[in-house]
mmCIF file of C-alpha atoms in Angstrom:
data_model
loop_
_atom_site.group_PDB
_atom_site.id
_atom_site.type_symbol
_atom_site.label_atom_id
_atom_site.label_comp_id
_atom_site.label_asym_id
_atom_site.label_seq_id
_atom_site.Cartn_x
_atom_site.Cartn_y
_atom_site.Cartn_z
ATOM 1 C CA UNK A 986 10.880 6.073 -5.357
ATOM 2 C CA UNK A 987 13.270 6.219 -8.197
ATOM 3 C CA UNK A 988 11.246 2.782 -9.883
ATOM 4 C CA UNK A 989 8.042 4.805 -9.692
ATOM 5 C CA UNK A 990 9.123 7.970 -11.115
ATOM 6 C CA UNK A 991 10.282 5.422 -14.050
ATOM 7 C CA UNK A 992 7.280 4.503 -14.451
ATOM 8 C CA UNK A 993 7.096 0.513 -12.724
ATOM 9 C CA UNK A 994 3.696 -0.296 -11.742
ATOM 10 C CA UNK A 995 4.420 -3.613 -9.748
ATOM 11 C CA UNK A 996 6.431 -4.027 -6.793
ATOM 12 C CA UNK A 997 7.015 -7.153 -4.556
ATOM 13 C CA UNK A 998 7.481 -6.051 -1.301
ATOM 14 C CA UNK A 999 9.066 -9.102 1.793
ATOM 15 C CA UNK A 1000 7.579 -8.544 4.735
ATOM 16 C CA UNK A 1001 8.691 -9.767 7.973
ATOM 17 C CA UNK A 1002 8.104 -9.338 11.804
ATOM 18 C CA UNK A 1003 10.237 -6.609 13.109
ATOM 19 C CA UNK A 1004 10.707 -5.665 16.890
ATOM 20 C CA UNK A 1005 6.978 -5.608 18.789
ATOM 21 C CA UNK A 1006 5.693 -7.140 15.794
ATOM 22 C CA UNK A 1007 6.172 -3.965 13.587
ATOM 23 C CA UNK A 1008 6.027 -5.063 10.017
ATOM 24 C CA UNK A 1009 9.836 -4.751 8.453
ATOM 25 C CA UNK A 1010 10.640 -4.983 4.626
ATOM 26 C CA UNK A 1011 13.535 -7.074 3.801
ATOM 27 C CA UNK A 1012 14.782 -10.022 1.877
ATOM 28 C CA UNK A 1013 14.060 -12.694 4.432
ATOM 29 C CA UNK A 1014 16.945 -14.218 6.750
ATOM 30 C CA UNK A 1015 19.844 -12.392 4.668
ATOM 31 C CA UNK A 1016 22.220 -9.272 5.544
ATOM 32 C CA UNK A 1017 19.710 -6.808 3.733
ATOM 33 C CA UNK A 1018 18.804 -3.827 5.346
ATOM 34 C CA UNK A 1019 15.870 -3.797 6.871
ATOM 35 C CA UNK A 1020 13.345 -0.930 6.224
ATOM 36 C CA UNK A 1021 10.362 -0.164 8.417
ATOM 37 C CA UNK A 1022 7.002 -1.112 6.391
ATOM 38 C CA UNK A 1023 5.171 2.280 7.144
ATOM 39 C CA UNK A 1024 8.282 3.905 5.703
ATOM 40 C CA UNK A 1025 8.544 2.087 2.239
ATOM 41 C CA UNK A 1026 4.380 2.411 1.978
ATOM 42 C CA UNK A 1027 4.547 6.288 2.690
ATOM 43 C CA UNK A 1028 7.093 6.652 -0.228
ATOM 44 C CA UNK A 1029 5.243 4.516 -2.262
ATOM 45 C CA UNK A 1030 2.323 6.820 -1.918
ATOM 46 C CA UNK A 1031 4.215 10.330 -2.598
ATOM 47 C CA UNK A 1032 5.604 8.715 -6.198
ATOM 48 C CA UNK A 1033 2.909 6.267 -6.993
ATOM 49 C CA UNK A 1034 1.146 8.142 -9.253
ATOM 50 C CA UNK A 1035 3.070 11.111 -10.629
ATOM 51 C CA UNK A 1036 4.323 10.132 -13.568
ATOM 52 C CA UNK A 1037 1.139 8.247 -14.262
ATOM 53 C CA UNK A 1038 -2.443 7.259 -13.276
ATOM 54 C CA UNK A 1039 -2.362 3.588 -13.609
ATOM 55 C CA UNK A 1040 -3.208 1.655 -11.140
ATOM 56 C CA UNK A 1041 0.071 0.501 -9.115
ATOM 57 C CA UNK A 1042 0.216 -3.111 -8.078
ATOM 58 C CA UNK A 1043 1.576 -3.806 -4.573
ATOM 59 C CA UNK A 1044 2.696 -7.854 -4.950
ATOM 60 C CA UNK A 1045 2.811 -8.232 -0.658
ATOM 61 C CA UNK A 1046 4.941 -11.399 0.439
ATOM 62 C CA UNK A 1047 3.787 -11.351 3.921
ATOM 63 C CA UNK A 1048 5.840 -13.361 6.852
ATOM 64 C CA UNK A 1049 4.280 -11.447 9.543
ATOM 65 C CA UNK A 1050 2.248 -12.700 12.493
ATOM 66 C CA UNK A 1051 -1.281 -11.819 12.556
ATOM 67 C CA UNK A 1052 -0.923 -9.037 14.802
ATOM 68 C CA UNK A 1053 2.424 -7.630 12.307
ATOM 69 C CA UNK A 1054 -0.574 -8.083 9.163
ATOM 70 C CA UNK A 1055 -2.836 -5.780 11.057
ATOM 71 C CA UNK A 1056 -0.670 -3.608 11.491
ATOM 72 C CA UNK A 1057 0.301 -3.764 7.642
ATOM 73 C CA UNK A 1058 -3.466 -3.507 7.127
ATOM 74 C CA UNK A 1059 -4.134 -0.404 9.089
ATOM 75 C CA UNK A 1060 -1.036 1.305 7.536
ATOM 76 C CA UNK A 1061 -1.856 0.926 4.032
ATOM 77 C CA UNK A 1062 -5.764 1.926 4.934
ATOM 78 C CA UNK A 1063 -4.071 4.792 6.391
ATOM 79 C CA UNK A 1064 -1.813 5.960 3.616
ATOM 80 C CA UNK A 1065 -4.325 4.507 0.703
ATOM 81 C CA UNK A 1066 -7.879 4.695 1.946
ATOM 82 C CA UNK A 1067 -10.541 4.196 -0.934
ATOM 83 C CA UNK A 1068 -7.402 3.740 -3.322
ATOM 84 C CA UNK A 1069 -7.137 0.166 -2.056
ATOM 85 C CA UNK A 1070 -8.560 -2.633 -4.267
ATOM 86 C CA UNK A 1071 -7.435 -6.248 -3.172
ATOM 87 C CA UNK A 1072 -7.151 -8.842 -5.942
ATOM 88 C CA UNK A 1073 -10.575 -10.716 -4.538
ATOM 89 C CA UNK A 1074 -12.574 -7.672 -6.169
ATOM 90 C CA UNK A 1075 -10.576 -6.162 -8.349
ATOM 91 C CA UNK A 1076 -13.087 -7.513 -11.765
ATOM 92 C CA UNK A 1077 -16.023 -5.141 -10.765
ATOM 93 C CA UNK A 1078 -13.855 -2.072 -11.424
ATOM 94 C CA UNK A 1079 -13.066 -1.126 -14.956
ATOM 95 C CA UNK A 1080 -10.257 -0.072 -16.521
ATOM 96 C CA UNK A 1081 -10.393 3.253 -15.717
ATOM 97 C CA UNK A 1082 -11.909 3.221 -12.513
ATOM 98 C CA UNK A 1083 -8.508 1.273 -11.552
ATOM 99 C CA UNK A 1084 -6.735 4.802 -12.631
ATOM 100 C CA UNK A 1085 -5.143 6.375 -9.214
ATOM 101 C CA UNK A 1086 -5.826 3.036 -7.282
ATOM 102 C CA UNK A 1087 -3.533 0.931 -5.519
ATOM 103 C CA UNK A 1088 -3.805 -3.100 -6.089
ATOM 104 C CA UNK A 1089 -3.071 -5.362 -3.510
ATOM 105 C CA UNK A 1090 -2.339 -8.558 -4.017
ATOM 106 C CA UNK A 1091 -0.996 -11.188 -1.444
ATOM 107 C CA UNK A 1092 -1.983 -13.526 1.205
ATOM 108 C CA UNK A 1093 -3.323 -11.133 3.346
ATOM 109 C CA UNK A 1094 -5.731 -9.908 1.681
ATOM 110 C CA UNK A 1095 -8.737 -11.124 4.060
ATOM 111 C CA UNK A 1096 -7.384 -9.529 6.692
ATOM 112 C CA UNK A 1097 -7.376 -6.176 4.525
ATOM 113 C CA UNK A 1098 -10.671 -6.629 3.646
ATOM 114 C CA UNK A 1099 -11.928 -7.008 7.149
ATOM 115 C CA UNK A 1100 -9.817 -4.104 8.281
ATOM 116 C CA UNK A 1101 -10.900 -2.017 5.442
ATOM 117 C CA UNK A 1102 -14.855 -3.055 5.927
ATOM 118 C CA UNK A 1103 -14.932 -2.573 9.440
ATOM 119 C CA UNK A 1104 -12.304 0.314 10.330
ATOM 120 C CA UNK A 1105 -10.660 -1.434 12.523
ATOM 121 C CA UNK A 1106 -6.990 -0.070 13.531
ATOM 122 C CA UNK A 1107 -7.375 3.423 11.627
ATOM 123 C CA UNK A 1108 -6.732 6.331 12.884
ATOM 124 C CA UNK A 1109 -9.233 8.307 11.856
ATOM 125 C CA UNK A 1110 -7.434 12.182 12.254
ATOM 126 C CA UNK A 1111 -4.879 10.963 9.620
ATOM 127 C CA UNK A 1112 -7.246 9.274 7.315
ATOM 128 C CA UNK A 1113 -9.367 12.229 7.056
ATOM 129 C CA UNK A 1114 -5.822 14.243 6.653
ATOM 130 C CA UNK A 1115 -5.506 11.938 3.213
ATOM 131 C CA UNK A 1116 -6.410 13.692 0.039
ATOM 132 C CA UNK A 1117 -9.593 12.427 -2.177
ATOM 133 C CA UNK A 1118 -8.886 10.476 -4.882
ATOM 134 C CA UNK A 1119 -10.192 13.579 -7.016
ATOM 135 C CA UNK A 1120 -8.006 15.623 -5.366
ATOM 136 C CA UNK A 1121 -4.906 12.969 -5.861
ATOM 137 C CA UNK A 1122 -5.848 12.634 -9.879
ATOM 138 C CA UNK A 1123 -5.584 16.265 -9.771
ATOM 139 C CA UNK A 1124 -2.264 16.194 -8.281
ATOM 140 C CA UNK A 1125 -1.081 13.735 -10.910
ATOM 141 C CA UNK A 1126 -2.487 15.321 -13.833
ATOM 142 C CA UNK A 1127 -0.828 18.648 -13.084
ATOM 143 C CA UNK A 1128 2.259 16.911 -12.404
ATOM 144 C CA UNK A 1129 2.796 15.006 -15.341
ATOM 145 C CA UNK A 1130 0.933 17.810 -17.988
#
């Protein structure tokens, strides 16, 4: 939270297999903490874009099984919905279309796009609980004017 509110617009995040396959963020096999993946992508998305509207880059080091990257996928559709723009088509938006958006980049990124084209894994009562985009540019204009 703190690198957000200071304005970083790139984070690496290590993700690993946790217990049942739950996606974990840590520094591989060392003594670092190790932080629940739904946890550090819900902060990102209550500081991401209050002190500005650029797009925030989300560099995803993924050591997860395939079933631990859907369930990365169907997090950040959760938390990020139409925000999401994966690296593969990130040239057909311009500059300022990539305000309030959040760039993934990583090799998982089929497996977003897939999840993100077909629904798959989303719950739908919280995704329609997610705020607009209009209504999130809103939120970050007032905040930082």
């Amino acid at each position: 939270r703190r690198l957000l509110l200071q304005g970083v617009r790139s984070l690496e995040i290590d993700c690993w297999d946790g217990k049942r396959n739950m996606p974990m963020v840590t520094h591989g096999n060392t003594l670092c903490t190790k932080i629940p993946f739904a946890d550090v992508i819900a902060a990102i998305a209550e500081k991401a874009f209050v002190v500005t509207t650029l797009p925030i880059i989300l560099s995803l080091e993924v050591h997860c099984s395939a079933q631990g990257q859907r369930k990365m996928a169907s997090i950040l559709i959760e938390t990020f919905g139409d925000q999401i723009v994966t690296s593969t088509d990130a040239a057909t938006f311009s500059p300022s279309e990539l305000r309030n958006r959040v760039l993934i980049k990583g090799n998982m990124t089929k497996i977003l796009e897939v999840e993100c084209a077909t629904g798959d894994g989303v719950d739908r009562e919280k995704q329609s609980k997610r705020p607009s985009k209009s209504e999130n540019t809103s939120k970050s204009l007032a905040a930082s004017g």
